[in-house]
PDB file of C-alpha atoms in Angstrom:
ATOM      1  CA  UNK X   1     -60.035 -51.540  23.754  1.00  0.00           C
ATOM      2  CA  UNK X   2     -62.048 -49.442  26.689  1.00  0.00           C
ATOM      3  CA  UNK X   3     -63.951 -46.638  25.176  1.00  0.00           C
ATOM      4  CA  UNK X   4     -62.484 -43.004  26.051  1.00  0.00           C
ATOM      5  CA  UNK X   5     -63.475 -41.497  29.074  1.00  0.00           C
ATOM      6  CA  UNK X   6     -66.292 -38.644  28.451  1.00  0.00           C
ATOM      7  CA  UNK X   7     -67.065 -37.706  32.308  1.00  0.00           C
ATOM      8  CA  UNK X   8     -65.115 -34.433  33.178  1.00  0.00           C
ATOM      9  CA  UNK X   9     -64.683 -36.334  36.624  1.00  0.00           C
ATOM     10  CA  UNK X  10     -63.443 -39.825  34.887  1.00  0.00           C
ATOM     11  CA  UNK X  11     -61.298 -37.449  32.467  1.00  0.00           C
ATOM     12  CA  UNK X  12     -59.371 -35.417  35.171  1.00  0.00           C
ATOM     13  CA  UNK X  13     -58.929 -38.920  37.116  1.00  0.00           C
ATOM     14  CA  UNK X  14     -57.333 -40.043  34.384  1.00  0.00           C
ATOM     15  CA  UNK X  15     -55.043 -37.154  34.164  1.00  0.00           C
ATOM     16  CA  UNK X  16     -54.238 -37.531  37.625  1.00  0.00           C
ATOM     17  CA  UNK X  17     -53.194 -41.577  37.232  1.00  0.00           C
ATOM     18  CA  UNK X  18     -51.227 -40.283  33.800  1.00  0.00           C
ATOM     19  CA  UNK X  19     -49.275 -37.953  36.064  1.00  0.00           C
ATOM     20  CA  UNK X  20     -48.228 -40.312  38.647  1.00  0.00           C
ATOM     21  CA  UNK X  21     -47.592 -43.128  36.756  1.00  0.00           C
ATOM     22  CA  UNK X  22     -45.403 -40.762  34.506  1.00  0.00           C
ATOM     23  CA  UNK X  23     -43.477 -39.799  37.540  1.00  0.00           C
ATOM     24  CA  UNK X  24     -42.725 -42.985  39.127  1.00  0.00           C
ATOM     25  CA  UNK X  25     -41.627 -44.979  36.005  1.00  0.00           C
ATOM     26  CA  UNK X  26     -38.924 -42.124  35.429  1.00  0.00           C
ATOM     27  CA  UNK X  27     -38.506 -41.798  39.804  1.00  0.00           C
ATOM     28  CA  UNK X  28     -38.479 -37.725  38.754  1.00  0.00           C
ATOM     29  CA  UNK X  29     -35.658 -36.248  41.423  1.00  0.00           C
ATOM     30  CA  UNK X  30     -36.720 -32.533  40.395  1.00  0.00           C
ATOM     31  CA  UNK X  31     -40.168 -31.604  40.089  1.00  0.00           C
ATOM     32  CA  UNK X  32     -39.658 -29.318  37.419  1.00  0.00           C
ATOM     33  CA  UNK X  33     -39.736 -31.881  34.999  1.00  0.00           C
ATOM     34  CA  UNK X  34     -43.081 -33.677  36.078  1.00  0.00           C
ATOM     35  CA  UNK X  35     -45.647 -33.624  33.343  1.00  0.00           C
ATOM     36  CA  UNK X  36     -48.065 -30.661  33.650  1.00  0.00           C
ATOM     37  CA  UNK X  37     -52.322 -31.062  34.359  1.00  0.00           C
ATOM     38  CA  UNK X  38     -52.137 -28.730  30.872  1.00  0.00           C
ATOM     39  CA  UNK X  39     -49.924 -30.672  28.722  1.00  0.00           C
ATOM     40  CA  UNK X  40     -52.542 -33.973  29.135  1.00  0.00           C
ATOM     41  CA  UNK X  41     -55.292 -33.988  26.369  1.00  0.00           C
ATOM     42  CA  UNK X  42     -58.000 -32.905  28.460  1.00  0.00           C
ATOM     43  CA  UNK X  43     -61.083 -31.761  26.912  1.00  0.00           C
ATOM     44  CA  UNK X  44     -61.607 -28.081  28.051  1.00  0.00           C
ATOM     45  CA  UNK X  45     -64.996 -28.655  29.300  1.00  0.00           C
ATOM     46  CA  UNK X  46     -62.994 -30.744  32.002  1.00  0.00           C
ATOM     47  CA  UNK X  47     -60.757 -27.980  33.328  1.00  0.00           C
ATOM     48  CA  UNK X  48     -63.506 -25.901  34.945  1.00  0.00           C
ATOM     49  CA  UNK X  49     -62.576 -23.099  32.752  1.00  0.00           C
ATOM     50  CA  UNK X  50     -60.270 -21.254  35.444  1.00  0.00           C
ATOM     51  CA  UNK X  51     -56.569 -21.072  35.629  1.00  0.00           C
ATOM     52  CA  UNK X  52     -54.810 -23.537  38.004  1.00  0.00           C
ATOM     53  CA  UNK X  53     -51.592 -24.172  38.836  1.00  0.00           C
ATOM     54  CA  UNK X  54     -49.207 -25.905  35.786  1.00  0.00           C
ATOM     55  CA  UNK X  55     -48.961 -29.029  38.230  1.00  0.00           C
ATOM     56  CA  UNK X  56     -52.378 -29.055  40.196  1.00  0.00           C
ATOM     57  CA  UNK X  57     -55.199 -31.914  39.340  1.00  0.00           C
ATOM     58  CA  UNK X  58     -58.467 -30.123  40.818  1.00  0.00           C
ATOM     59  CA  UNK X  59     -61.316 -32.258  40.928  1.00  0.00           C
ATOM     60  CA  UNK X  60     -64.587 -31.213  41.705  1.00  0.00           C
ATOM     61  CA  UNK X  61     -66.829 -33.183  43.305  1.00  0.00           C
ATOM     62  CA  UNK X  62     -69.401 -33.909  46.206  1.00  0.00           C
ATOM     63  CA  UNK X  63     -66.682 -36.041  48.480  1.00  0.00           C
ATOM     64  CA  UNK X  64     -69.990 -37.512  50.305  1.00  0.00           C
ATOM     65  CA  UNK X  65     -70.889 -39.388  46.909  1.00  0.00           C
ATOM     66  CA  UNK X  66     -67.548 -39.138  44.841  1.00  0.00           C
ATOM     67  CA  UNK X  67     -65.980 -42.580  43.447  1.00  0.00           C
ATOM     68  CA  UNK X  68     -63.180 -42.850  46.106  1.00  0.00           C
ATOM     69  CA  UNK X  69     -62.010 -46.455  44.757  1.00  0.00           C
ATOM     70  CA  UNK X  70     -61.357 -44.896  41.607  1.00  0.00           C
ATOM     71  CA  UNK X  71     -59.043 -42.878  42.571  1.00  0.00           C
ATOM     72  CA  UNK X  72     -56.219 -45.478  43.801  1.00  0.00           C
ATOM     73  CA  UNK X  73     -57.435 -48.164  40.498  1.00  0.00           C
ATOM     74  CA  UNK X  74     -53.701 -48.524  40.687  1.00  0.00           C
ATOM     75  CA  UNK X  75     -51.921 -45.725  42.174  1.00  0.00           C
ATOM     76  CA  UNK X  76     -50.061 -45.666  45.422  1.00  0.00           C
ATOM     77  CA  UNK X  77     -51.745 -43.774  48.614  1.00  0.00           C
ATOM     78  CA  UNK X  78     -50.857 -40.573  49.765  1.00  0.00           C
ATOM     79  CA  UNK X  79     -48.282 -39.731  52.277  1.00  0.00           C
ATOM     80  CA  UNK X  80     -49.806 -36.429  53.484  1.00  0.00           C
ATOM     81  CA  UNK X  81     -53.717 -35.456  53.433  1.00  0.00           C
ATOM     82  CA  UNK X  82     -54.711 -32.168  54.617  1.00  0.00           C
ATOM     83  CA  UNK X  83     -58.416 -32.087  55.442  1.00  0.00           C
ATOM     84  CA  UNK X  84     -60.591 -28.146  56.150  1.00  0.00           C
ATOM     85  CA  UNK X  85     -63.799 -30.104  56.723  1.00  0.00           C
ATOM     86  CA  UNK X  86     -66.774 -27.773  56.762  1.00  0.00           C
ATOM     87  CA  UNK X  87     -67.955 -27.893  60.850  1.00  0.00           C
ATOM     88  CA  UNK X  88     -71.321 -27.388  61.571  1.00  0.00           C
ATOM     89  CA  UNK X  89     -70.636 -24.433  64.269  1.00  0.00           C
ATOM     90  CA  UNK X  90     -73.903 -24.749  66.407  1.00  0.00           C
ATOM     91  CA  UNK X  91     -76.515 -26.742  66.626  1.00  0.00           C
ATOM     92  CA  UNK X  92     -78.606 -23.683  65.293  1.00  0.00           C
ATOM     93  CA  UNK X  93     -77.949 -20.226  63.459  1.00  0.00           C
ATOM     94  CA  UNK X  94     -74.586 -18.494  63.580  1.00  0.00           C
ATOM     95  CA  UNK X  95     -74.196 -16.460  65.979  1.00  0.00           C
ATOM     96  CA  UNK X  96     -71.631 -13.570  67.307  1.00  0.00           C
ATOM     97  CA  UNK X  97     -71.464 -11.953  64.137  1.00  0.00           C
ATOM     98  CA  UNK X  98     -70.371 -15.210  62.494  1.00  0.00           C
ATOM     99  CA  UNK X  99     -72.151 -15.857  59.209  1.00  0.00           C
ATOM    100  CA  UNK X 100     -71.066 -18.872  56.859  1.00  0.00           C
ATOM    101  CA  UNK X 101     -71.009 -18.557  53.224  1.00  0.00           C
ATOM    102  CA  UNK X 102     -70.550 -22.173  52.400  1.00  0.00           C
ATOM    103  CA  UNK X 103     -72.494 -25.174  53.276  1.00  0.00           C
ATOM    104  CA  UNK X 104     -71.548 -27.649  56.265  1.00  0.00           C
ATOM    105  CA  UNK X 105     -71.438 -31.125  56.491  1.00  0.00           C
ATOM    106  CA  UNK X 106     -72.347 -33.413  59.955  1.00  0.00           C
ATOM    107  CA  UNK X 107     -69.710 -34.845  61.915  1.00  0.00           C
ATOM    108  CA  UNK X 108     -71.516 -38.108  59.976  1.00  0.00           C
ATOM    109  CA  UNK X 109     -70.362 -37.323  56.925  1.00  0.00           C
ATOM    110  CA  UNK X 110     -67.022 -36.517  57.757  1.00  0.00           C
ATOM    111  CA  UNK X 111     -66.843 -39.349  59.989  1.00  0.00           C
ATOM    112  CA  UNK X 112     -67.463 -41.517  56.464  1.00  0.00           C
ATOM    113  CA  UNK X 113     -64.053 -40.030  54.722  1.00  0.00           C
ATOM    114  CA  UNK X 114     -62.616 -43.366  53.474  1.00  0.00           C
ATOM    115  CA  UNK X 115     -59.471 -42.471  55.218  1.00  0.00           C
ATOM    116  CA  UNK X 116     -58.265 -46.338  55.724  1.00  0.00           C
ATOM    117  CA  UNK X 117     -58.173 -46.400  51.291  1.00  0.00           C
ATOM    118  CA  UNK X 118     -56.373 -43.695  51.048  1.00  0.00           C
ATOM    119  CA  UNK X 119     -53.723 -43.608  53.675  1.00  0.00           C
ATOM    120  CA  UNK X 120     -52.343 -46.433  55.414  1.00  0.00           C
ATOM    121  CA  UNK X 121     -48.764 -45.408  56.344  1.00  0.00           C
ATOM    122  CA  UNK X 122     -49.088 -41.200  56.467  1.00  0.00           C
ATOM    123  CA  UNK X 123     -49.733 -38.148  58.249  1.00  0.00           C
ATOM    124  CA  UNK X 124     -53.295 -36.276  58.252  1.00  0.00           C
ATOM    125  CA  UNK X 125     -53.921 -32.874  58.797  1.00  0.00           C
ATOM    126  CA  UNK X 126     -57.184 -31.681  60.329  1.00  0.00           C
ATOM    127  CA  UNK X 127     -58.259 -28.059  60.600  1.00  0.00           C
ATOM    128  CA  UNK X 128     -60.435 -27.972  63.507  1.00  0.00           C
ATOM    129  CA  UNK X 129     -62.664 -25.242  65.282  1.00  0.00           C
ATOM    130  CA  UNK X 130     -62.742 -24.931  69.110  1.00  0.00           C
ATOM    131  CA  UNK X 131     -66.091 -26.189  69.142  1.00  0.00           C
ATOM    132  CA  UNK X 132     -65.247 -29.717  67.420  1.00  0.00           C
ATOM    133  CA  UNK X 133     -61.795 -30.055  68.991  1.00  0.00           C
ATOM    134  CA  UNK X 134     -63.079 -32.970  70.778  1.00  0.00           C
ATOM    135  CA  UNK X 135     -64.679 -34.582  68.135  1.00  0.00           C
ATOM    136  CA  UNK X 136     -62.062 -33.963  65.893  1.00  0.00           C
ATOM    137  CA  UNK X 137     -60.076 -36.413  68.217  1.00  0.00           C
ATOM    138  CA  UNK X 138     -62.929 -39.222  68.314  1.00  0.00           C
ATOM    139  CA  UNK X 139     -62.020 -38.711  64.417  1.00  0.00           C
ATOM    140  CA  UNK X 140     -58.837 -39.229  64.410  1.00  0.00           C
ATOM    141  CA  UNK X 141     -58.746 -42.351  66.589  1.00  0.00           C
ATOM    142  CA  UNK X 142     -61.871 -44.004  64.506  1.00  0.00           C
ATOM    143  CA  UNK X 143     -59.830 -43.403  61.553  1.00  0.00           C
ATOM    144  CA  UNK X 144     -56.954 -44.874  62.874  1.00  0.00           C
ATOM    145  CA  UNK X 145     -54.184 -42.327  63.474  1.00  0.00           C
ATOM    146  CA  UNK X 146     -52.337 -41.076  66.471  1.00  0.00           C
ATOM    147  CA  UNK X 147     -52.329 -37.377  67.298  1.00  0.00           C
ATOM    148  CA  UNK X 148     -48.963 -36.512  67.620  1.00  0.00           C
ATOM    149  CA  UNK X 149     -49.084 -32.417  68.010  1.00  0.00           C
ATOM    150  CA  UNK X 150     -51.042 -29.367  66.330  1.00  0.00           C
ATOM    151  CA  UNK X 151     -50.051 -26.499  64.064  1.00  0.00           C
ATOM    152  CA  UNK X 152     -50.834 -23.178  65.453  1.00  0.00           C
ATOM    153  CA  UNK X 153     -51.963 -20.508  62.796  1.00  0.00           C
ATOM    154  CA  UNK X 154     -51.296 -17.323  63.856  1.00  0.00           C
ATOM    155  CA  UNK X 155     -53.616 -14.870  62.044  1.00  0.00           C
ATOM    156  CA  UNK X 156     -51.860 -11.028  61.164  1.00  0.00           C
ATOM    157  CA  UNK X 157     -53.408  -7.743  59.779  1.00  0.00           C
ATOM    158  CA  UNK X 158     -52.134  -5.945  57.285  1.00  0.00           C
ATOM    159  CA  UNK X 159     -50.300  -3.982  59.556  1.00  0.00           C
ATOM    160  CA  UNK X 160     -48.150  -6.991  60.963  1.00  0.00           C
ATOM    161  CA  UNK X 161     -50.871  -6.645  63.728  1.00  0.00           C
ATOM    162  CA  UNK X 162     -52.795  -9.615  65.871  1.00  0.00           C
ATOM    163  CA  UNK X 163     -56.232  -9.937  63.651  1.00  0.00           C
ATOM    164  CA  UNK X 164     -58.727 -10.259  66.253  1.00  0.00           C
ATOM    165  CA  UNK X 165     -62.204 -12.026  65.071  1.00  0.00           C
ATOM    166  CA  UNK X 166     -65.025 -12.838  66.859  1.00  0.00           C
ATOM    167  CA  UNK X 167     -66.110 -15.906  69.202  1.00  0.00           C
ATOM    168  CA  UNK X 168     -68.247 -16.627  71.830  1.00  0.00           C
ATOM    169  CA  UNK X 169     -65.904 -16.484  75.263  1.00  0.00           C
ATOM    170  CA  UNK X 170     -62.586 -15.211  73.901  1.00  0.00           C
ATOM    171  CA  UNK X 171     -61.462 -13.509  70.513  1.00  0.00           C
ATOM    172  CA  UNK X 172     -60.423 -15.713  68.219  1.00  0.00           C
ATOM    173  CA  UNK X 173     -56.872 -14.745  66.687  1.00  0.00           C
ATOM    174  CA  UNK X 174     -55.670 -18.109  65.798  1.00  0.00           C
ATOM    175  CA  UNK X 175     -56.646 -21.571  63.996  1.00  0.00           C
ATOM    176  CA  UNK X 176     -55.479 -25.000  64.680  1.00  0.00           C
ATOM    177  CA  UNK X 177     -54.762 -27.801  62.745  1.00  0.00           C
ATOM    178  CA  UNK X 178     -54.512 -31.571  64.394  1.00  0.00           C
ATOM    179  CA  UNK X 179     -51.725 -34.005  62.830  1.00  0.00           C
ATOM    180  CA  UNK X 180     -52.215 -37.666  62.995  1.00  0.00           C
ATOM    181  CA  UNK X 181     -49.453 -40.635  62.193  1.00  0.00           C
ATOM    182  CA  UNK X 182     -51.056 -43.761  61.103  1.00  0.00           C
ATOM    183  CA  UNK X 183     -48.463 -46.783  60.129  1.00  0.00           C
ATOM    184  CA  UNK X 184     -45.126 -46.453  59.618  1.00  0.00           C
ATOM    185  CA  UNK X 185     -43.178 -43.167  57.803  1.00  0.00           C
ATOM    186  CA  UNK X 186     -40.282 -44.055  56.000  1.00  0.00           C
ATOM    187  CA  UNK X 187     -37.305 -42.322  57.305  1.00  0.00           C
ATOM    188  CA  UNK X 188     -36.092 -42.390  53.278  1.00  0.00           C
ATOM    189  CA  UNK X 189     -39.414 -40.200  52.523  1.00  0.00           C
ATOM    190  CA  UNK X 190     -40.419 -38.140  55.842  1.00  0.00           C
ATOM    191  CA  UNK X 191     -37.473 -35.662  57.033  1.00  0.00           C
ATOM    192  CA  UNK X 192     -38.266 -34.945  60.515  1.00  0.00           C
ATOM    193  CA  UNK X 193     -37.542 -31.930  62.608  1.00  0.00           C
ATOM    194  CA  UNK X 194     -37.628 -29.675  59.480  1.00  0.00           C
ATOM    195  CA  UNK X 195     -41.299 -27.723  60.342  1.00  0.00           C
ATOM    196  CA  UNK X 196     -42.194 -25.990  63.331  1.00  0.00           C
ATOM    197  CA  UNK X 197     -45.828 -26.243  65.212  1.00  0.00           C
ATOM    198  CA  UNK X 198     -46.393 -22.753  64.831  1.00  0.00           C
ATOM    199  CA  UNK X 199     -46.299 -20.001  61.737  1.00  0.00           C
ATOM    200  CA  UNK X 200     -47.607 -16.525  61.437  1.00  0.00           C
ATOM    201  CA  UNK X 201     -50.302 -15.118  58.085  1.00  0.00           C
ATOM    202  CA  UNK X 202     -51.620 -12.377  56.790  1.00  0.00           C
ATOM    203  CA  UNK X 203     -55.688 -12.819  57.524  1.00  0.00           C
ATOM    204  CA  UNK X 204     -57.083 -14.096  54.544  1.00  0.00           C
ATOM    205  CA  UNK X 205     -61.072 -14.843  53.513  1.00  0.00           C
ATOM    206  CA  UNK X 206     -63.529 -16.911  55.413  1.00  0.00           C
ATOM    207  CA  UNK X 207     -61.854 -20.388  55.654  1.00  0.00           C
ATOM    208  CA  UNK X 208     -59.165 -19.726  53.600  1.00  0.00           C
ATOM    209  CA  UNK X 209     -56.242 -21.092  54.795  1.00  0.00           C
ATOM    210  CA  UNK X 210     -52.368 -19.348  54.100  1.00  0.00           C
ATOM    211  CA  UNK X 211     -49.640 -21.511  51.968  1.00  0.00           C
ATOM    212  CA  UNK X 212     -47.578 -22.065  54.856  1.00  0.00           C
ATOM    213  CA  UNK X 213     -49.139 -25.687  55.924  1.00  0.00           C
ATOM    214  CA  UNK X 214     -48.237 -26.722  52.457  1.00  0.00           C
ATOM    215  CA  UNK X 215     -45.232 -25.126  51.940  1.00  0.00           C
ATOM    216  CA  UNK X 216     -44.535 -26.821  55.760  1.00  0.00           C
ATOM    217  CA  UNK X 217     -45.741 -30.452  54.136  1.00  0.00           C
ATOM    218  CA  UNK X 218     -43.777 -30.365  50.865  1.00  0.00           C
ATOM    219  CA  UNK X 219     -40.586 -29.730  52.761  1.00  0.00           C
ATOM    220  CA  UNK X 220     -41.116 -32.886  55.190  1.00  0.00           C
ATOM    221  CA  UNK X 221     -42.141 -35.059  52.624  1.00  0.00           C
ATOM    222  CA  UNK X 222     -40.151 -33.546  49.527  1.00  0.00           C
ATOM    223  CA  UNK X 223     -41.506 -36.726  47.048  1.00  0.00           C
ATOM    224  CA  UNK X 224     -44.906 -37.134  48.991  1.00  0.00           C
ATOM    225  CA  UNK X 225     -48.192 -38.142  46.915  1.00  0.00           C
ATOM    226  CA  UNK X 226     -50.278 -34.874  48.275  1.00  0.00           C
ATOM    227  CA  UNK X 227     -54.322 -35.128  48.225  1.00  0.00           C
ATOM    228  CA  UNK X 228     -56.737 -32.236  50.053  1.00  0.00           C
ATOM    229  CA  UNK X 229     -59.830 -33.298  50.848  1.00  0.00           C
ATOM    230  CA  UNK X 230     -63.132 -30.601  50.990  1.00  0.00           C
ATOM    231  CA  UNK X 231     -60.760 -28.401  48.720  1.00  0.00           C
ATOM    232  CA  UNK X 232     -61.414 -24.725  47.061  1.00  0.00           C
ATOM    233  CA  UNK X 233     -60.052 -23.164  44.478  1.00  0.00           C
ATOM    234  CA  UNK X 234     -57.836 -20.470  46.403  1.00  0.00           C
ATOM    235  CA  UNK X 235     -55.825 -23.396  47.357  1.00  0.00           C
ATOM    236  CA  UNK X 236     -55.080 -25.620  44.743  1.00  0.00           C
ATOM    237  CA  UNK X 237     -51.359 -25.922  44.867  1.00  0.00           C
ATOM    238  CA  UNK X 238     -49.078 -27.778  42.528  1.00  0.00           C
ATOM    239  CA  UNK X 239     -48.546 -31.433  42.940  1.00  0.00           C
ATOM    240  CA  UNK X 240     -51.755 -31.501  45.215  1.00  0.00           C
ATOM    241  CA  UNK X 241     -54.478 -33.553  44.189  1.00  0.00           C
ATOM    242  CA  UNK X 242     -57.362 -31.271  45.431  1.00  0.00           C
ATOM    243  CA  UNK X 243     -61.163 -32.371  45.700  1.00  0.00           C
ATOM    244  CA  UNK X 244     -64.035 -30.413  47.256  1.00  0.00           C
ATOM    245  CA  UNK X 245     -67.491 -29.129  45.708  1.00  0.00           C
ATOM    246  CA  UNK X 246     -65.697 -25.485  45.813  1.00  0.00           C
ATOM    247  CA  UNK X 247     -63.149 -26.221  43.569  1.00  0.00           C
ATOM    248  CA  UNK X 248     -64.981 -24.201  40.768  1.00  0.00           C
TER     249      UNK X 248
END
């Protein structure tokens, strides 16, 4: 018999494999009875000691170094990954009145995602800044995937209002978010035609993104596996597997 898992990280993974495997031996119809992240036996020096969602399985981690093959010891890939990588804006200090408060990663490190382990039939999501538009597509044809439209996110004050922000020619009132196919989507698990390329938000913190891309994924691929990659807390979600060094 294998000795219990003691890493926090090897402890949630566990959770995470507990969850799906739960799920497809009874082929759950109605997420309401999936088993929750809090029902498992986790230790609580695992859960991060913040509240997350009944059905979320937050993991953080450093995704540059984190035990990717792990994660699928087992388990089916996902059908949907939605990826906010953090892009180095300039080649030196922010400027414009744009100051970062997390750290960035090099178009290296992103380019070193293990995206062919964990998606070979799918759809990706990439959040991209006008300044790595271009590279963003480089990405998604090393990776393997075919751009086949964006997501516009149009951002709103308070007031119903266009939020205006800064940026170097123009002001920047909107974000964009790539989608790639890679494979072949089962027509059984994708429902097409059921999300538009374009949704309107209330402004939220730096990077933070608005539900509506999720709530737009879970109703195309109603029984999808879900994973976000460079993940933070404000959007763990349920039935997302969420991993980023922000998670906590």
């Amino acid at each position: 018999m294998e000795p219990a898992a003691t890493d926090p990280h090897e402890l949630e993974l566990q959770a995470y494999n507990d969850w799906l495997l739960t799920k497809q031996i009874y082929h759950l119809k109605s997420r309401d009875f999936a088993p929750s992240f809090a029902d498992l036996d986790i230790p609580k020096e695992s859960a991060r000691f913040f509240e997350v969602p009944p059905h979320s399985v937050p993991i953080q981690a450093d995704v540059r170094t984190f035990d990717w093959p792990s994660l699928l010891n087992g388990v089916e890939q996902f059908e949907a990954i939605v990826m906010d990588p953090p892009w180095e804006l300039t080649n030196g200090p922010p400027s414009r009145g744009v100051g970062l408060s997390y750290s960035t990663l090099t178009v290296k490190d992103i380019k070193n995602m293990p995206m062919g382990l964990l998606q070979k039939n799918g759809l990706l999501f990439v959040w991209v800044i006008n300044s790595t538009y271009d590279t963003a597509l480089e990405l998604f044809e090393h990776w393997g995937y075919r751009i086949i439209g964006d997501i516009c996110y149009s951002k709103q004050t308070n007031s119903r209002h266009l939020a205006r922000g800064h940026g170097y020619y123009l002001q920047h009132a909107k974000e964009t978010c790539l989608v790639g196919v890679k494979g072949t989507l089962d027509p059984a698990m994708f429902r097409s035609q059921v999300c538009s390329d374009f949704f309107e938000a209330p402004r939220t913190g730096q990077s933070q993104k608005p539900p509506s891309l999720y709530e737009m994924i879970e109703a195309a691929i109603p029984q999808g596996r879900f994973l976000e990659i460079f993940a933070r807390r404000t959007n763990l979600r349920d039935f997302w597997l969420s991993i980023g060094n922000e998670i906590a």
